[in-house]
Amino acid sequence: MELVEESPYRFRIDRHEPMRVPGVVFASRSLLPDAGADRSLEQVANVATLPGIVGASYAMPDVHWGYGFPIGGVAATDVEAGGVVSPGGVGFDISCGVRLLAARLDRADLGPRLDALMDGLGAATPRGMGKGAVWHLADRAELDAVLRGGSRYAVERGYGVERDLTRCEDLGAVDDANPAQVSERAVERGAGQVGSLGSGNHFLEVQAVAEVYDEAVATAFGLRAGQLCVMIHCGSRGLGHQICTDHVRAMEKVMPGYGIHVPDRQLACAPVSSHEGRAYLGAMAAAANYARANRQLLAHAARQVFTRITGAELDLVYDISHNLAKIETHRPDGAPRRLCVHRKGATRALPPGHDDLPDDLRPVGQPVLIPGSMGTGSYVLTGVVGSPAFASTCHGAGRVQSRKQATRAVRGQDPRRELEAQGVAVRGASRRGLAEEMPAAYKDITTVIEAAEGAGLCRRVARLVPLGVVKG
């Protein structure tokens, strides 16, 4: 794939048939995917063929190969001009995202209680591939209430406080969810998992604020140097996976009737305004609400443990998703247009002054939460005015090794011992699970953040370091 370097952090894939727009990759040279091992740049070009796509097919600094869209891919389609929605542009873990809670306690005051805290969090956090959850729903009606109400319904039921909603994307729930578009199989997979971590790269981590780059913004977010935090990374579990599977199949069948041809069947799509497009968006919104309730429940369990062990409370900094398609108004050519913005492994990063921000955050912008690989630092950033990719930025470090490659790379080593030697307490993960997520499997998070900032996508506020991790 031929790339034209436009600036140190921006590369262009020139438009050629059947591309409708160019591709744009925000990265430094060291972060560009290895064309021999990773075909994500080819996927960037494929996404550029989608009907109604506006501006460019974008890739974030953490870009790597995914299903249809690259992970770290952003694309917006014009709803009124036949623009499509593609489940591959959201992914299987719908509304997978990050929730950050800040403790009213500093690292220096934790003393010898870290082990007890990690034991408590490990015991209170359901995780792994199977069932087990903080909240055991009574029936389908209660699950439907979760699918419609997300974090709002969880808070109504006593799992959290009202402030949690103002510090959550969409005030805790997407309003146009349609549980009727969620299949019975998806319901079966999700019914017993509300308030569970899952496996893979999902985690609950105790962290400390190591550096603050912008005191004023950090204060507005509720962060200070030395402070303890809890970060939760998880999504919509089996329910979201099944919804993606179901709607990809449905769209594959109807594309010819809409005259849509894509270079990769994994880009199955339908016009946003079509029956199939609306059905997917309604089901996707239901899964997004499930994911937010999921993180709300896990945060509730973590709060109880944190208060019991330390006597301190946890306040929500923010909750943001990085696998969603949203109908938003942007001005790509100066005039307002309704766009379906796909963010697949990419985080919305609203700038200061944006109407969708709560009053206390509007002057400083939206908190952007970017976890690093296990055992490395994570970053809190903020959105900036004039972001070149529909107010989007990266979502993590980005894999450079498959899970099998990562496991082979640490053969004969003890990942748990290596992490504990770095001062990171580990609870609940198998050796294989740890091996798949070791830092060598990922790009360097600091380099990724430098590229995102250098490309004008966001701005650093604080860096957090891990003290202990709970994994499936």
Coordinates of N, CA and C in Angstrom, one line a residue, residues 120-215:
G120 N -10.1 -8.4 47.5 CA -11.5 -8.1 47.6 C -12.1 -7.8 46.2
L121 N -11.3 -7.1 45.4 CA -11.8 -6.8 44.0 C -11.8 -8.1 43.2
G122 N -10.9 -8.9 43.4 CA -10.9 -10.2 42.6 C -12.1 -11.0 43.0
A123 N -12.4 -11.1 44.3 CA -13.6 -11.9 44.7 C -14.9 -11.3 44.2
A124 N -15.0 -9.9 44.1 CA -16.2 -9.2 43.8 C -16.4 -9.0 42.3
T125 N -15.5 -9.4 41.5 CA -15.6 -9.2 40.0 C -15.8 -10.5 39.2
P126 N -17.0 -10.8 38.8 CA -17.2 -12.0 38.0 C -16.5 -11.8 36.7
R127 N -15.8 -12.8 36.2 CA -15.0 -12.7 35.0 C -14.8 -14.1 34.3
G128 N -14.2 -14.0 33.1 CA -14.0 -15.3 32.4 C -15.0 -15.4 31.3
M129 N -15.0 -16.6 30.6 CA -15.8 -16.9 29.5 C -17.3 -17.2 29.9
G130 N -17.5 -17.8 31.0 CA -18.8 -18.3 31.3 C -19.7 -17.3 32.0
K131 N -20.8 -17.8 32.6 CA -21.8 -16.9 33.2 C -21.3 -16.5 34.6
G132 N -22.0 -15.6 35.2 CA -21.7 -15.1 36.5 C -21.7 -13.6 36.4
A133 N -22.4 -12.9 37.3 CA -22.6 -11.5 37.2 C -23.0 -10.9 38.5
V134 N -22.8 -9.6 38.6 CA -23.1 -8.8 39.8 C -24.6 -8.8 40.0
W135 N -25.4 -8.7 38.9 CA -26.8 -8.5 38.9 C -27.5 -9.7 38.3
H136 N -28.3 -10.4 39.0 CA -29.0 -11.6 38.5 C -30.4 -11.1 38.1
L137 N -30.7 -10.9 36.8 CA -31.9 -10.4 36.4 C -33.1 -11.3 36.6
A138 N -34.3 -10.8 36.9 CA -35.4 -11.6 37.2 C -36.0 -12.3 36.0
D139 N -36.1 -11.6 34.9 CA -36.8 -12.1 33.7 C -36.4 -11.3 32.5
R140 N -37.0 -11.6 31.3 CA -36.8 -10.9 30.1 C -37.2 -9.4 30.2
A141 N -38.3 -9.2 30.9 CA -38.7 -7.8 31.1 C -37.6 -6.9 31.7
E142 N -36.9 -7.5 32.7 CA -35.9 -6.7 33.4 C -34.7 -6.6 32.5
L143 N -34.4 -7.6 31.7 CA -33.3 -7.4 30.7 C -33.7 -6.3 29.7
D144 N -34.9 -6.3 29.2 CA -35.3 -5.3 28.3 C -35.2 -3.9 28.9
A145 N -35.4 -3.8 30.2 CA -35.3 -2.5 30.9 C -33.8 -2.1 30.9
V146 N -32.9 -3.0 31.0 CA -31.4 -2.8 30.9 C -31.1 -2.3 29.5
L147 N -31.7 -3.0 28.5 CA -31.4 -2.7 27.1 C -31.9 -1.3 26.7
R148 N -33.0 -0.9 27.3 CA -33.5 0.5 27.1 C -32.8 1.5 27.9
G149 N -32.5 1.2 29.2 CA -32.1 2.2 30.1 C -30.7 2.3 30.5
G150 N -29.9 1.2 30.2 CA -28.5 1.3 30.4 C -28.1 1.6 31.9
S151 N -27.2 2.5 32.0 CA -26.7 3.0 33.4 C -27.9 3.7 34.1
R152 N -28.8 4.3 33.4 CA -29.9 5.0 34.1 C -30.7 4.0 34.8
Y153 N -31.0 2.9 34.2 CA -31.9 1.9 34.9 C -31.1 1.3 36.1
A154 N -29.8 1.0 35.9 CA -29.0 0.5 37.0 C -29.0 1.4 38.2
V155 N -28.8 2.7 37.9 CA -28.8 3.7 39.0 C -30.2 3.8 39.7
E156 N -31.3 3.7 38.9 CA -32.6 3.7 39.5 C -32.8 2.5 40.4
R157 N -32.1 1.4 40.1 CA -32.3 0.2 41.0 C -31.3 0.2 42.1
G158 N -30.5 1.3 42.3 CA -29.7 1.4 43.5 C -28.2 1.1 43.2
Y159 N -27.8 0.8 42.0 CA -26.4 0.5 41.6 C -25.7 1.8 41.1
G160 N -25.5 2.7 42.0 CA -24.8 3.9 41.6 C -25.5 5.2 42.1
V161 N -25.0 6.3 41.7 CA -25.6 7.6 42.1 C -25.8 8.5 40.9
E162 N -26.6 9.5 41.0 CA -27.1 10.3 39.9 C -25.9 11.0 39.2
R163 N -24.8 11.3 39.9 CA -23.7 12.0 39.2 C -23.0 11.0 38.2
D164 N -23.2 9.7 38.4 CA -22.6 8.8 37.5 C -23.2 9.0 36.1
L165 N -24.4 9.5 36.0 CA -25.0 9.6 34.7 C -24.5 10.8 33.9
T166 N -24.3 11.9 34.6 CA -23.7 13.1 34.0 C -22.3 12.9 33.5
R167 N -21.6 12.0 34.1 CA -20.2 11.7 33.7 C -20.1 10.4 32.8
C168 N -21.2 10.1 32.1 CA -21.2 9.0 31.2 C -21.7 9.5 29.8
E169 N -21.1 9.0 28.8 CA -21.5 9.3 27.4 C -23.0 9.1 27.3
D170 N -23.7 10.0 26.6 CA -25.1 10.0 26.4 C -25.9 9.9 27.7
L171 N -25.3 10.5 28.8 CA -26.0 10.5 30.1 C -26.4 9.1 30.5
G172 N -25.6 8.1 30.2 CA -25.9 6.8 30.7 C -26.6 5.8 29.8
A173 N -27.3 6.3 28.7 CA -28.0 5.4 27.8 C -28.3 6.1 26.5
V174 N -28.3 5.3 25.4 CA -28.7 5.7 24.1 C -30.2 5.6 24.0
D175 N -30.8 6.7 23.6 CA -32.3 6.8 23.7 C -33.0 5.9 22.6
D176 N -32.4 5.6 21.5 CA -33.2 5.0 20.4 C -32.9 3.4 20.4
A177 N -32.7 2.8 21.5 CA -32.5 1.4 21.6 C -33.8 0.7 21.3
N178 N -33.7 -0.4 20.6 CA -34.9 -1.2 20.2 C -34.7 -2.7 20.6
P179 N -35.1 -3.1 21.8 CA -34.9 -4.5 22.2 C -35.6 -5.5 21.3
A180 N -36.6 -5.1 20.5 CA -37.3 -6.0 19.6 C -36.4 -6.5 18.5
Q181 N -35.3 -5.8 18.2 CA -34.4 -6.2 17.2 C -33.2 -7.0 17.7
V182 N -33.3 -7.4 19.0 CA -32.3 -8.3 19.6 C -32.8 -9.7 19.6
S183 N -32.1 -10.6 19.0 CA -32.6 -12.0 18.8 C -32.6 -12.7 20.1
E184 N -33.4 -13.8 20.1 CA -33.5 -14.6 21.3 C -32.2 -15.2 21.7
R185 N -31.4 -15.6 20.7 CA -30.0 -16.1 21.0 C -29.2 -15.1 21.7
A186 N -29.2 -13.8 21.2 CA -28.5 -12.8 21.9 C -28.9 -12.6 23.3
V187 N -30.2 -12.6 23.5 CA -30.8 -12.5 24.9 C -30.3 -13.6 25.8
E188 N -30.3 -14.9 25.2 CA -29.8 -16.0 26.0 C -28.3 -15.8 26.4
R189 N -27.5 -15.3 25.5 CA -26.1 -15.1 25.8 C -25.9 -14.0 26.8
G190 N -26.7 -13.0 26.8 CA -26.5 -11.8 27.7 C -27.2 -11.9 29.0
A191 N -28.2 -12.8 29.2 CA -29.1 -12.7 30.3 C -28.4 -12.9 31.7
G192 N -27.3 -13.7 31.7 CA -26.7 -14.0 32.9 C -25.3 -13.3 33.1
Q193 N -25.1 -12.2 32.3 CA -23.7 -11.6 32.3 C -23.7 -10.1 32.7
V194 N -24.8 -9.6 33.2 CA -24.8 -8.1 33.4 C -24.0 -7.9 34.7
G195 N -22.9 -7.2 34.6 CA -22.0 -7.0 35.7 C -20.9 -8.1 35.7
S196 N -20.3 -8.3 34.6 CA -19.2 -9.3 34.5 C -18.1 -8.8 33.5
L197 N -16.9 -9.2 33.8 CA -15.7 -8.6 33.1 C -15.4 -9.2 31.7
G198 N -15.7 -10.5 31.6 CA -15.3 -11.3 30.4 C -13.8 -11.6 30.5
S199 N -13.2 -11.8 29.3 CA -11.8 -12.2 29.2 C -11.1 -11.4 28.2
G200 N -10.1 -12.0 27.6 CA -9.3 -11.3 26.6 C -8.6 -10.1 27.2
N201 N -8.7 -8.9 26.5 CA -8.0 -7.7 27.0 C -8.8 -6.9 28.0
H202 N -9.9 -7.4 28.5 CA -10.7 -6.7 29.5 C -10.1 -6.8 30.8
F203 N -10.3 -5.8 31.6 CA -9.7 -5.8 33.0 C -10.3 -4.8 33.9
L204 N -10.0 -5.0 35.2 CA -10.3 -4.0 36.2 C -8.9 -3.7 36.8
E205 N -8.5 -2.5 36.9 CA -7.2 -2.2 37.3 C -7.2 -1.1 38.4
V206 N -6.4 -1.3 39.4 CA -6.1 -0.2 40.4 C -4.9 0.5 39.9
Q207 N -5.0 1.9 39.8 CA -4.0 2.7 39.3 C -3.7 3.9 40.2
A208 N -2.6 4.5 39.9 CA -2.2 5.8 40.6 C -1.9 6.8 39.5
V209 N -2.2 8.1 39.8 CA -1.9 9.2 38.9 C -0.4 9.5 39.1
A210 N 0.4 9.2 38.0 CA 1.8 9.4 38.1 C 2.2 10.8 37.7
E211 N 1.6 11.3 36.7 CA 1.9 12.6 36.1 C 0.7 13.4 35.8
V212 N 0.7 14.7 36.0 CA -0.4 15.6 35.5 C 0.2 16.6 34.6
Y213 N -0.3 16.7 33.4 CA 0.2 17.6 32.3 C -0.5 18.9 32.3
D214 N -1.8 18.9 32.7 CA -2.6 20.1 32.7 C -3.4 20.1 34.0
E215 N -2.9 20.9 35.0 CA -3.5 21.0 36.3 C -5.0 21.4 36.3

